[in-house]
């Protein structure tokens, strides 16, 4: 099988790494990729938002499967022309990807499907925002209706800050605050059959103790030792399947990766948001634990044959990923700084620890930072404590001037 992955972040590196380990994959391509992905896949320059260019590349390479990683190309409808060209695509249509592209659309789908979620108001004026904030009270939750790279949500006790965020957006969803821990649960679907993956938890805030601004995610771990063993089955029955059924009923079947961001509240499970793709950094830990070869699973979803798939096999090991971010992330990250220690991690810590590249590029013989989140240092272990120790040992070997990382990823869950 020849596979083309679209994207260039740590999520795509995690996908490419898993695909490169799959014996069924005979050729692996990525566009545009990054310096780390170049070690496992052949890179091609392409605009991920240009459906015609992606289709031409996939056709020229003669690939058997295209995997679209990031949300922006999916919402832009890049999967549509590829699918129209007769090439199997893992990723929803542009219309179906609205479940991530519009918070209001997602709320409408959830209401029709009877999916439990936070009460909310869609607001387009300052007066509507003020009334909604007053109705729910603090802490205030204000979400940009459109895509915002994981940074479009403000949760604050400061009324002025909530109003300021709303004023910077065209349309916002104002929600009631959901208490309780958050869980990310991915499901692979072909529009009918729904196959849940193992749950993970990520860390959105920039600083230890969940302080600081929202980011795209500073780390993650899996499994969740504190979660109810029946959680996956419950979410499958009350959230994932009803959503897939409702999308199909609307004539816009969802095929690809449906990501449910959940709050385990005092009143039960509630959906915070849906995404239309693998989450970053949760993908890094979920795929680290998946034993079933990945390519066949993604191809079955693309072809509509998931019902024929054997049950997924999972490692009993735990996985932890720690994000190393650039100076001043997320406000105004600095790029172009050289990265050291990658060879040392590969020599000293493999195979249970490895570095997935997010924002990197090659500059001559050096690898330099090229984004806000630069690396995802990922480790497995017999339990979360061991995986965590291994990840942070490797983080300690990496040099990046002015870099930052959280020191408390999975600490509470690991009991350390």
mmCIF file of C-alpha atoms in Angstrom:
data_model
loop_
_atom_site.group_PDB
_atom_site.id
_atom_site.type_symbol
_atom_site.label_atom_id
_atom_site.label_comp_id
_atom_site.label_asym_id
_atom_site.label_seq_id
_atom_site.Cartn_x
_atom_site.Cartn_y
_atom_site.Cartn_z
ATOM 1 C CA UNK A 1 0.000 0.000 0.000
ATOM 2 C CA UNK A 2 1.244 3.492 -0.933
ATOM 3 C CA UNK A 3 0.091 6.179 1.508
ATOM 4 C CA UNK A 4 0.169 9.990 1.359
ATOM 5 C CA UNK A 5 -0.247 11.958 4.607
ATOM 6 C CA UNK A 6 -1.205 15.636 4.359
ATOM 7 C CA UNK A 7 0.148 17.974 7.047
ATOM 8 C CA UNK A 8 3.357 18.823 8.824
ATOM 9 C CA UNK A 9 2.911 18.712 12.596
ATOM 10 C CA UNK A 10 3.540 16.257 15.425
ATOM 11 C CA UNK A 11 0.172 14.599 14.792
ATOM 12 C CA UNK A 12 1.262 13.859 11.217
ATOM 13 C CA UNK A 13 4.666 12.650 12.455
ATOM 14 C CA UNK A 14 2.863 10.266 14.828
ATOM 15 C CA UNK A 15 0.678 9.032 11.953
ATOM 16 C CA UNK A 16 3.689 8.640 9.657
ATOM 17 C CA UNK A 17 5.659 6.814 12.340
ATOM 18 C CA UNK A 18 2.845 4.302 12.885
ATOM 19 C CA UNK A 19 2.329 3.869 9.133
ATOM 20 C CA UNK A 20 6.086 3.364 8.602
ATOM 21 C CA UNK A 21 5.982 0.465 11.090
ATOM 22 C CA UNK A 22 3.077 -1.182 9.227
ATOM 23 C CA UNK A 23 4.388 -4.005 6.998
ATOM 24 C CA UNK A 24 1.531 -3.388 4.539
ATOM 25 C CA UNK A 25 2.896 0.093 3.724
ATOM 26 C CA UNK A 26 5.374 -0.156 0.849
ATOM 27 C CA UNK A 27 5.768 3.588 0.200
ATOM 28 C CA UNK A 28 5.065 6.505 2.516
ATOM 29 C CA UNK A 29 4.774 10.121 1.396
ATOM 30 C CA UNK A 30 3.998 13.304 3.336
ATOM 31 C CA UNK A 31 3.190 16.824 2.154
ATOM 32 C CA UNK A 32 4.566 19.162 3.255
ATOM 33 C CA UNK A 33 5.971 17.309 6.315
ATOM 34 C CA UNK A 34 8.784 18.501 8.568
ATOM 35 C CA UNK A 35 12.384 17.638 9.461
ATOM 36 C CA UNK A 36 11.388 14.648 11.608
ATOM 37 C CA UNK A 37 8.852 13.216 9.182
ATOM 38 C CA UNK A 38 11.584 13.271 6.510
ATOM 39 C CA UNK A 39 13.258 10.383 8.360
ATOM 40 C CA UNK A 40 10.290 8.029 7.717
ATOM 41 C CA UNK A 41 8.552 9.448 4.621
ATOM 42 C CA UNK A 42 9.363 11.119 1.324
ATOM 43 C CA UNK A 43 8.402 14.791 1.514
ATOM 44 C CA UNK A 44 6.643 16.822 -1.176
ATOM 45 C CA UNK A 45 5.999 20.574 -1.268
ATOM 46 C CA UNK A 46 2.272 21.238 -1.495
ATOM 47 C CA UNK A 47 -0.262 23.716 -0.141
ATOM 48 C CA UNK A 48 -2.404 21.521 2.157
ATOM 49 C CA UNK A 49 -5.393 23.823 1.534
ATOM 50 C CA UNK A 50 -5.230 23.393 -2.251
ATOM 51 C CA UNK A 51 -7.481 20.442 -3.095
ATOM 52 C CA UNK A 52 -6.469 20.379 -6.757
ATOM 53 C CA UNK A 53 -2.765 20.319 -5.887
ATOM 54 C CA UNK A 54 -3.238 17.572 -3.290
ATOM 55 C CA UNK A 55 -5.278 15.527 -5.778
ATOM 56 C CA UNK A 56 -2.645 15.979 -8.490
ATOM 57 C CA UNK A 57 0.090 14.869 -6.105
ATOM 58 C CA UNK A 58 -1.859 11.814 -4.936
ATOM 59 C CA UNK A 59 -2.650 10.860 -8.530
ATOM 60 C CA UNK A 60 0.927 11.378 -9.694
ATOM 61 C CA UNK A 61 2.296 9.240 -6.881
ATOM 62 C CA UNK A 62 -0.288 6.523 -7.517
ATOM 63 C CA UNK A 63 -1.161 6.253 -3.833
ATOM 64 C CA UNK A 64 -3.773 3.863 -2.467
ATOM 65 C CA UNK A 65 -4.756 6.053 0.476
ATOM 66 C CA UNK A 66 -4.622 9.750 1.396
ATOM 67 C CA UNK A 67 -4.723 10.671 5.096
ATOM 68 C CA UNK A 68 -5.595 14.321 5.758
ATOM 69 C CA UNK A 69 -4.209 15.299 9.168
ATOM 70 C CA UNK A 70 -5.048 18.921 10.096
ATOM 71 C CA UNK A 71 -8.451 20.531 10.505
ATOM 72 C CA UNK A 72 -7.934 23.492 8.155
ATOM 73 C CA UNK A 73 -7.596 21.377 4.971
ATOM 74 C CA UNK A 74 -10.549 19.222 6.038
ATOM 75 C CA UNK A 75 -12.808 22.219 6.643
ATOM 76 C CA UNK A 76 -11.572 23.663 3.336
ATOM 77 C CA UNK A 77 -12.856 20.507 1.629
ATOM 78 C CA UNK A 78 -9.519 19.116 0.460
ATOM 79 C CA UNK A 79 -10.759 15.538 0.860
ATOM 80 C CA UNK A 80 -13.562 16.103 -1.667
ATOM 81 C CA UNK A 81 -11.593 16.355 -4.957
ATOM 82 C CA UNK A 82 -9.300 13.509 -3.875
ATOM 83 C CA UNK A 83 -12.328 11.318 -3.220
ATOM 84 C CA UNK A 84 -13.895 12.431 -6.510
ATOM 85 C CA UNK A 85 -10.732 11.269 -8.284
ATOM 86 C CA UNK A 86 -11.392 7.763 -6.988
ATOM 87 C CA UNK A 87 -8.648 7.715 -4.348
ATOM 88 C CA UNK A 88 -9.651 6.471 -0.870
ATOM 89 C CA UNK A 89 -9.364 9.302 1.675
ATOM 90 C CA UNK A 90 -9.238 9.122 5.454
ATOM 91 C CA UNK A 91 -10.956 12.351 6.451
ATOM 92 C CA UNK A 92 -14.457 13.808 6.209
ATOM 93 C CA UNK A 93 -15.885 15.898 3.398
ATOM 94 C CA UNK A 94 -15.768 19.665 3.737
ATOM 95 C CA UNK A 95 -19.456 19.701 4.600
ATOM 96 C CA UNK A 96 -19.097 17.015 7.279
ATOM 97 C CA UNK A 97 -15.998 18.738 8.717
ATOM 98 C CA UNK A 98 -18.288 21.636 9.708
ATOM 99 C CA UNK A 99 -18.778 19.673 12.931
ATOM 100 C CA UNK A 100 -15.410 21.200 13.861
ATOM 101 C CA UNK A 101 -15.479 24.239 11.588
ATOM 102 C CA UNK A 102 -18.588 25.687 13.243
ATOM 103 C CA UNK A 103 -19.381 25.372 16.947
ATOM 104 C CA UNK A 104 -22.961 26.422 16.184
ATOM 105 C CA UNK A 105 -23.385 23.649 13.599
ATOM 106 C CA UNK A 106 -21.979 21.100 16.080
ATOM 107 C CA UNK A 107 -24.472 22.265 18.724
ATOM 108 C CA UNK A 108 -27.304 21.883 16.229
ATOM 109 C CA UNK A 109 -26.215 18.327 15.392
ATOM 110 C CA UNK A 110 -25.934 17.445 19.087
ATOM 111 C CA UNK A 111 -29.386 18.838 19.838
ATOM 112 C CA UNK A 112 -30.937 16.805 17.019
ATOM 113 C CA UNK A 113 -29.061 13.649 18.062
ATOM 114 C CA UNK A 114 -29.848 14.007 21.765
ATOM 115 C CA UNK A 115 -26.155 14.198 22.660
ATOM 116 C CA UNK A 116 -25.474 15.630 26.140
ATOM 117 C CA UNK A 117 -23.588 18.927 25.990
ATOM 118 C CA UNK A 118 -23.387 22.313 27.709
ATOM 119 C CA UNK A 119 -26.290 24.739 27.388
ATOM 120 C CA UNK A 120 -25.276 27.566 25.084
ATOM 121 C CA UNK A 121 -26.218 30.677 23.127
ATOM 122 C CA UNK A 122 -25.003 31.670 19.657
ATOM 123 C CA UNK A 123 -24.221 35.400 19.779
ATOM 124 C CA UNK A 124 -23.525 37.897 16.999
ATOM 125 C CA UNK A 125 -23.741 41.197 18.902
ATOM 126 C CA UNK A 126 -22.316 42.715 22.064
ATOM 127 C CA UNK A 127 -25.771 42.884 23.597
ATOM 128 C CA UNK A 128 -26.387 39.177 22.958
ATOM 129 C CA UNK A 129 -22.977 38.335 24.443
ATOM 130 C CA UNK A 130 -23.662 40.417 27.563
ATOM 131 C CA UNK A 131 -27.056 38.754 28.072
ATOM 132 C CA UNK A 132 -25.616 35.258 27.641
ATOM 133 C CA UNK A 133 -22.721 35.901 30.030
ATOM 134 C CA UNK A 134 -25.175 37.254 32.583
ATOM 135 C CA UNK A 135 -27.447 34.220 32.166
ATOM 136 C CA UNK A 136 -24.693 31.694 32.897
ATOM 137 C CA UNK A 137 -22.493 33.663 35.304
ATOM 138 C CA UNK A 138 -18.833 32.995 36.073
ATOM 139 C CA UNK A 139 -16.693 31.212 35.124
ATOM 140 C CA UNK A 140 -17.454 32.477 31.634
ATOM 141 C CA UNK A 141 -16.923 30.240 28.587
ATOM 142 C CA UNK A 142 -16.663 32.046 25.228
ATOM 143 C CA UNK A 143 -15.851 30.139 22.018
ATOM 144 C CA UNK A 144 -15.062 31.493 18.576
ATOM 145 C CA UNK A 145 -17.597 29.847 16.244
ATOM 146 C CA UNK A 146 -14.909 29.085 13.626
ATOM 147 C CA UNK A 147 -11.517 27.396 13.536
ATOM 148 C CA UNK A 148 -8.939 28.905 15.878
ATOM 149 C CA UNK A 149 -6.152 26.286 16.050
ATOM 150 C CA UNK A 150 -7.157 25.205 19.536
ATOM 151 C CA UNK A 151 -6.859 28.726 20.918
ATOM 152 C CA UNK A 152 -10.332 30.130 20.241
ATOM 153 C CA UNK A 153 -11.760 29.412 23.690
ATOM 154 C CA UNK A 154 -11.566 31.648 26.749
ATOM 155 C CA UNK A 155 -12.565 30.378 30.188
ATOM 156 C CA UNK A 156 -12.332 33.177 32.741
ATOM 157 C CA UNK A 157 -13.855 34.766 35.831
ATOM 158 C CA UNK A 158 -13.065 38.192 34.330
ATOM 159 C CA UNK A 159 -16.196 39.552 32.664
ATOM 160 C CA UNK A 160 -14.263 42.185 30.703
ATOM 161 C CA UNK A 161 -11.871 39.539 29.343
ATOM 162 C CA UNK A 162 -14.825 37.395 28.258
ATOM 163 C CA UNK A 163 -16.429 40.336 26.458
ATOM 164 C CA UNK A 164 -13.117 41.318 24.835
ATOM 165 C CA UNK A 165 -12.646 37.811 23.411
ATOM 166 C CA UNK A 166 -16.192 37.848 22.061
ATOM 167 C CA UNK A 167 -15.660 41.262 20.486
ATOM 168 C CA UNK A 168 -12.630 39.904 18.577
ATOM 169 C CA UNK A 169 -14.759 37.192 16.934
ATOM 170 C CA UNK A 170 -17.524 37.499 14.344
ATOM 171 C CA UNK A 171 -19.794 34.909 15.960
ATOM 172 C CA UNK A 172 -19.324 33.274 19.336
ATOM 173 C CA UNK A 173 -20.899 30.505 21.325
ATOM 174 C CA UNK A 174 -21.322 31.385 25.014
ATOM 175 C CA UNK A 175 -21.713 28.260 27.163
ATOM 176 C CA UNK A 176 -22.330 27.206 30.702
ATOM 177 C CA UNK A 177 -19.151 26.076 32.448
ATOM 178 C CA UNK A 178 -18.722 22.312 32.707
ATOM 179 C CA UNK A 179 -17.050 21.086 35.901
ATOM 180 C CA UNK A 180 -14.961 17.936 36.180
ATOM 181 C CA UNK A 181 -11.953 16.432 34.379
ATOM 182 C CA UNK A 182 -11.690 16.474 30.600
ATOM 183 C CA UNK A 183 -11.196 13.439 28.365
ATOM 184 C CA UNK A 184 -10.414 13.125 24.667
ATOM 185 C CA UNK A 185 -11.961 10.120 22.945
ATOM 186 C CA UNK A 186 -11.290 9.445 19.255
ATOM 187 C CA UNK A 187 -13.420 7.209 17.065
ATOM 188 C CA UNK A 188 -12.703 5.962 13.572
ATOM 189 C CA UNK A 189 -15.838 5.755 11.438
ATOM 190 C CA UNK A 190 -16.809 5.069 7.826
ATOM 191 C CA UNK A 191 -20.121 6.861 8.265
ATOM 192 C CA UNK A 192 -21.897 3.799 9.655
ATOM 193 C CA UNK A 193 -19.627 1.633 11.809
ATOM 194 C CA UNK A 194 -17.953 3.457 14.721
ATOM 195 C CA UNK A 195 -14.735 2.100 16.270
ATOM 196 C CA UNK A 196 -13.609 3.949 19.416
ATOM 197 C CA UNK A 197 -9.928 4.242 20.299
ATOM 198 C CA UNK A 198 -8.487 4.426 23.819
ATOM 199 C CA UNK A 199 -9.165 7.638 25.776
ATOM 200 C CA UNK A 200 -6.488 10.201 26.580
ATOM 201 C CA UNK A 201 -6.199 13.432 28.516
ATOM 202 C CA UNK A 202 -4.394 16.507 27.259
ATOM 203 C CA UNK A 203 -3.185 19.677 28.951
ATOM 204 C CA UNK A 204 -4.329 22.872 27.234
ATOM 205 C CA UNK A 205 -2.866 25.546 29.489
ATOM 206 C CA UNK A 206 0.669 26.765 28.875
ATOM 207 C CA UNK A 207 1.936 26.562 32.457
ATOM 208 C CA UNK A 208 2.099 24.058 35.317
ATOM 209 C CA UNK A 209 -1.004 23.721 37.446
ATOM 210 C CA UNK A 210 -3.216 24.592 34.465
ATOM 211 C CA UNK A 211 -2.180 28.226 34.641
ATOM 212 C CA UNK A 212 -1.520 30.582 31.752
ATOM 213 C CA UNK A 213 -3.204 30.956 28.362
ATOM 214 C CA UNK A 214 -4.843 28.238 26.295
ATOM 215 C CA UNK A 215 -2.540 26.542 23.780
ATOM 216 C CA UNK A 216 -2.857 23.852 21.151
ATOM 217 C CA UNK A 217 -1.888 21.370 23.887
ATOM 218 C CA UNK A 218 1.261 20.964 26.028
ATOM 219 C CA UNK A 219 1.173 17.221 26.683
ATOM 220 C CA UNK A 220 -1.027 14.164 27.043
ATOM 221 C CA UNK A 221 -1.228 10.684 28.522
ATOM 222 C CA UNK A 222 -3.095 7.413 28.108
ATOM 223 C CA UNK A 223 -4.645 5.318 29.625
ATOM 224 C CA UNK A 224 -6.690 7.109 32.294
ATOM 225 C CA UNK A 225 -6.433 5.064 35.506
ATOM 226 C CA UNK A 226 -9.062 7.214 37.229
ATOM 227 C CA UNK A 227 -11.740 6.863 34.535
ATOM 228 C CA UNK A 228 -14.756 4.559 34.773
ATOM 229 C CA UNK A 229 -13.976 1.326 32.852
ATOM 230 C CA UNK A 230 -17.361 1.694 31.146
ATOM 231 C CA UNK A 231 -16.598 5.218 29.907
ATOM 232 C CA UNK A 232 -15.752 4.253 26.302
ATOM 233 C CA UNK A 233 -18.877 2.129 25.915
ATOM 234 C CA UNK A 234 -21.030 4.887 27.420
ATOM 235 C CA UNK A 235 -19.627 7.552 25.106
ATOM 236 C CA UNK A 236 -19.977 5.239 22.113
ATOM 237 C CA UNK A 237 -23.693 4.757 22.830
ATOM 238 C CA UNK A 238 -24.646 8.271 23.973
ATOM 239 C CA UNK A 239 -22.317 10.486 21.913
ATOM 240 C CA UNK A 240 -20.426 8.919 19.021
ATOM 241 C CA UNK A 241 -23.005 6.628 17.398
ATOM 242 C CA UNK A 242 -25.907 9.105 17.709
ATOM 243 C CA UNK A 243 -23.763 11.824 16.116
ATOM 244 C CA UNK A 244 -22.724 9.603 13.195
ATOM 245 C CA UNK A 245 -26.362 8.532 12.692
ATOM 246 C CA UNK A 246 -27.538 12.165 12.709
ATOM 247 C CA UNK A 247 -24.872 13.231 10.209
ATOM 248 C CA UNK A 248 -25.921 10.404 7.912
ATOM 249 C CA UNK A 249 -29.596 11.357 8.327
ATOM 250 C CA UNK A 250 -28.727 14.881 7.152
ATOM 251 C CA UNK A 251 -27.172 13.479 3.985
ATOM 252 C CA UNK A 252 -23.644 14.439 5.053
ATOM 253 C CA UNK A 253 -22.149 11.172 6.328
ATOM 254 C CA UNK A 254 -19.056 11.613 8.483
ATOM 255 C CA UNK A 255 -16.162 9.372 7.443
ATOM 256 C CA UNK A 256 -12.783 9.688 9.146
ATOM 257 C CA UNK A 257 -11.802 10.538 12.705
ATOM 258 C CA UNK A 258 -14.502 11.908 15.004
ATOM 259 C CA UNK A 259 -12.942 13.399 18.130
ATOM 260 C CA UNK A 260 -15.140 13.996 21.155
ATOM 261 C CA UNK A 261 -13.789 16.412 23.742
ATOM 262 C CA UNK A 262 -15.620 15.465 26.926
ATOM 263 C CA UNK A 263 -16.147 16.778 30.450
ATOM 264 C CA UNK A 264 -16.872 14.178 33.129
ATOM 265 C CA UNK A 265 -19.179 16.390 35.158
ATOM 266 C CA UNK A 266 -21.080 15.856 38.403
ATOM 267 C CA UNK A 267 -24.179 15.363 36.194
ATOM 268 C CA UNK A 268 -22.533 12.877 33.831
ATOM 269 C CA UNK A 269 -20.603 12.993 30.558
ATOM 270 C CA UNK A 270 -21.010 16.178 28.497
ATOM 271 C CA UNK A 271 -19.506 17.010 25.095
ATOM 272 C CA UNK A 272 -17.341 20.130 25.143
ATOM 273 C CA UNK A 273 -16.599 20.041 21.417
ATOM 274 C CA UNK A 274 -16.213 17.837 18.374
ATOM 275 C CA UNK A 275 -13.186 17.801 16.117
ATOM 276 C CA UNK A 276 -13.003 16.271 12.656
ATOM 277 C CA UNK A 277 -9.468 14.854 12.936
ATOM 278 C CA UNK A 278 -6.931 13.283 15.253
ATOM 279 C CA UNK A 279 -6.107 15.570 18.188
ATOM 280 C CA UNK A 280 -2.626 16.882 18.883
ATOM 281 C CA UNK A 281 -0.990 15.903 21.285
ATOM 282 C CA UNK A 282 -3.388 13.063 22.192
ATOM 283 C CA UNK A 283 -2.656 11.209 18.934
ATOM 284 C CA UNK A 284 0.941 10.816 20.020
ATOM 285 C CA UNK A 285 -0.014 8.740 23.093
ATOM 286 C CA UNK A 286 -2.986 6.896 21.588
ATOM 287 C CA UNK A 287 -1.018 5.631 18.583
ATOM 288 C CA UNK A 288 1.894 4.729 20.865
ATOM 289 C CA UNK A 289 -0.422 2.147 22.465
ATOM 290 C CA UNK A 290 -2.148 0.836 19.316
ATOM 291 C CA UNK A 291 -0.865 -2.629 18.344
ATOM 292 C CA UNK A 292 -3.133 -3.163 15.318
ATOM 293 C CA UNK A 293 -1.336 -2.003 12.135
ATOM 294 C CA UNK A 294 -2.716 1.438 11.308
ATOM 295 C CA UNK A 295 -2.921 1.514 7.500
ATOM 296 C CA UNK A 296 -5.565 -1.202 7.199
ATOM 297 C CA UNK A 297 -7.780 0.513 9.776
ATOM 298 C CA UNK A 298 -7.640 3.880 7.998
ATOM 299 C CA UNK A 299 -8.193 2.258 4.590
ATOM 300 C CA UNK A 300 -11.229 0.347 5.892
ATOM 301 C CA UNK A 301 -12.729 3.644 7.098
ATOM 302 C CA UNK A 302 -12.023 5.259 3.718
ATOM 303 C CA UNK A 303 -13.573 2.336 1.817
ATOM 304 C CA UNK A 304 -16.601 1.856 4.055
ATOM 305 C CA UNK A 305 -15.586 -1.602 5.267
ATOM 306 C CA UNK A 306 -14.948 -0.983 8.990
ATOM 307 C CA UNK A 307 -17.610 -3.564 9.920
ATOM 308 C CA UNK A 308 -15.318 -6.280 8.534
ATOM 309 C CA UNK A 309 -12.375 -5.231 10.720
ATOM 310 C CA UNK A 310 -11.050 -7.374 13.558
ATOM 311 C CA UNK A 311 -11.281 -5.705 17.003
ATOM 312 C CA UNK A 312 -8.398 -3.328 17.654
ATOM 313 C CA UNK A 313 -5.513 -4.611 19.776
ATOM 314 C CA UNK A 314 -3.936 -2.384 22.425
ATOM 315 C CA UNK A 315 -0.751 -2.473 24.455
ATOM 316 C CA UNK A 316 -1.108 -2.637 28.233
ATOM 317 C CA UNK A 317 1.689 -0.052 28.435
ATOM 318 C CA UNK A 318 1.076 3.578 29.334
ATOM 319 C CA UNK A 319 2.207 6.481 27.157
ATOM 320 C CA UNK A 320 3.086 10.093 27.979
ATOM 321 C CA UNK A 321 3.988 12.926 25.626
ATOM 322 C CA UNK A 322 5.530 16.238 26.693
ATOM 323 C CA UNK A 323 5.489 19.182 24.295
ATOM 324 C CA UNK A 324 8.614 21.330 24.024
ATOM 325 C CA UNK A 325 7.487 24.772 22.864
ATOM 326 C CA UNK A 326 9.439 27.747 21.593
ATOM 327 C CA UNK A 327 10.216 30.947 23.419
ATOM 328 C CA UNK A 328 7.107 33.081 24.090
ATOM 329 C CA UNK A 329 4.589 30.468 22.916
ATOM 330 C CA UNK A 330 1.638 30.912 22.434
ATOM 331 C CA UNK A 331 1.761 34.739 22.256
ATOM 332 C CA UNK A 332 4.519 35.318 19.685
ATOM 333 C CA UNK A 333 6.729 32.239 19.373
ATOM 334 C CA UNK A 334 10.302 32.685 18.206
ATOM 335 C CA UNK A 335 11.540 30.463 15.391
ATOM 336 C CA UNK A 336 14.884 29.646 13.787
ATOM 337 C CA UNK A 337 16.616 28.432 16.967
ATOM 338 C CA UNK A 338 18.820 25.329 16.556
ATOM 339 C CA UNK A 339 17.738 22.141 18.344
ATOM 340 C CA UNK A 340 20.301 19.854 19.970
ATOM 341 C CA UNK A 341 20.112 16.481 21.719
ATOM 342 C CA UNK A 342 17.905 14.635 19.220
ATOM 343 C CA UNK A 343 20.647 12.147 18.320
ATOM 344 C CA UNK A 344 21.343 11.611 22.017
ATOM 345 C CA UNK A 345 17.698 10.724 22.699
ATOM 346 C CA UNK A 346 17.724 8.289 19.765
ATOM 347 C CA UNK A 347 20.933 6.671 21.044
ATOM 348 C CA UNK A 348 20.150 6.576 24.764
ATOM 349 C CA UNK A 349 16.364 6.257 25.091
ATOM 350 C CA UNK A 350 15.068 4.254 22.117
ATOM 351 C CA UNK A 351 12.927 2.265 21.540
ATOM 352 C CA UNK A 352 10.591 3.204 24.400
ATOM 353 C CA UNK A 353 11.174 6.948 23.962
ATOM 354 C CA UNK A 354 11.195 8.945 20.743
ATOM 355 C CA UNK A 355 10.801 12.525 19.550
ATOM 356 C CA UNK A 356 7.994 13.541 17.205
ATOM 357 C CA UNK A 357 8.557 16.812 15.371
ATOM 358 C CA UNK A 358 5.880 19.508 15.268
ATOM 359 C CA UNK A 359 7.393 22.836 14.191
ATOM 360 C CA UNK A 360 10.834 22.029 12.764
ATOM 361 C CA UNK A 361 12.763 22.451 9.524
ATOM 362 C CA UNK A 362 16.207 21.535 8.302
ATOM 363 C CA UNK A 363 18.687 24.414 7.902
ATOM 364 C CA UNK A 364 21.824 22.968 6.337
ATOM 365 C CA UNK A 365 23.052 20.310 8.745
ATOM 366 C CA UNK A 366 21.012 21.683 11.633
ATOM 367 C CA UNK A 367 17.393 21.195 12.648
ATOM 368 C CA UNK A 368 15.822 24.450 13.811
ATOM 369 C CA UNK A 369 12.508 25.493 15.325
ATOM 370 C CA UNK A 370 9.815 26.546 12.872
ATOM 371 C CA UNK A 371 6.699 26.927 14.994
ATOM 372 C CA UNK A 372 5.232 27.443 18.449
ATOM 373 C CA UNK A 373 5.039 23.808 19.459
ATOM 374 C CA UNK A 374 8.357 22.363 18.325
ATOM 375 C CA UNK A 375 8.626 18.760 19.586
ATOM 376 C CA UNK A 376 6.476 16.086 21.215
ATOM 377 C CA UNK A 377 8.700 13.884 23.365
ATOM 378 C CA UNK A 378 6.824 10.597 23.684
ATOM 379 C CA UNK A 379 7.550 7.611 25.910
ATOM 380 C CA UNK A 380 5.922 4.333 26.878
ATOM 381 C CA UNK A 381 6.316 2.365 30.085
ATOM 382 C CA UNK A 382 4.764 -0.317 32.244
ATOM 383 C CA UNK A 383 2.747 2.418 33.962
ATOM 384 C CA UNK A 384 2.294 6.177 33.763
ATOM 385 C CA UNK A 385 5.048 6.842 36.290
ATOM 386 C CA UNK A 386 7.648 4.982 34.224
ATOM 387 C CA UNK A 387 6.459 6.493 30.936
ATOM 388 C CA UNK A 388 6.546 9.934 32.509
ATOM 389 C CA UNK A 389 10.062 9.470 33.890
ATOM 390 C CA UNK A 390 11.293 8.336 30.490
ATOM 391 C CA UNK A 391 9.685 11.265 28.681
ATOM 392 C CA UNK A 392 11.153 13.854 31.031
ATOM 393 C CA UNK A 393 14.589 12.214 30.929
ATOM 394 C CA UNK A 394 14.550 12.692 27.165
ATOM 395 C CA UNK A 395 13.243 16.267 27.458
ATOM 396 C CA UNK A 396 16.278 16.961 29.635
ATOM 397 C CA UNK A 397 18.603 15.938 26.817
ATOM 398 C CA UNK A 398 17.110 18.409 24.337
ATOM 399 C CA UNK A 399 18.526 21.881 23.896
ATOM 400 C CA UNK A 400 16.437 24.734 22.426
ATOM 401 C CA UNK A 401 17.205 28.268 23.507
ATOM 402 C CA UNK A 402 14.337 29.853 25.453
ATOM 403 C CA UNK A 403 12.177 26.749 25.168
ATOM 404 C CA UNK A 404 9.415 25.935 27.624
ATOM 405 C CA UNK A 405 7.560 22.825 28.706
ATOM 406 C CA UNK A 406 5.217 21.832 31.490
ATOM 407 C CA UNK A 407 6.720 19.731 34.274
ATOM 408 C CA UNK A 408 3.435 18.257 35.542
ATOM 409 C CA UNK A 409 2.149 16.255 32.571
ATOM 410 C CA UNK A 410 0.401 13.097 33.918
ATOM 411 C CA UNK A 411 1.808 13.777 37.402
ATOM 412 C CA UNK A 412 -1.503 13.541 39.243
ATOM 413 C CA UNK A 413 -2.673 10.482 37.300
ATOM 414 C CA UNK A 414 0.668 8.779 37.907
ATOM 415 C CA UNK A 415 0.474 9.529 41.623
ATOM 416 C CA UNK A 416 3.750 11.471 41.704
#
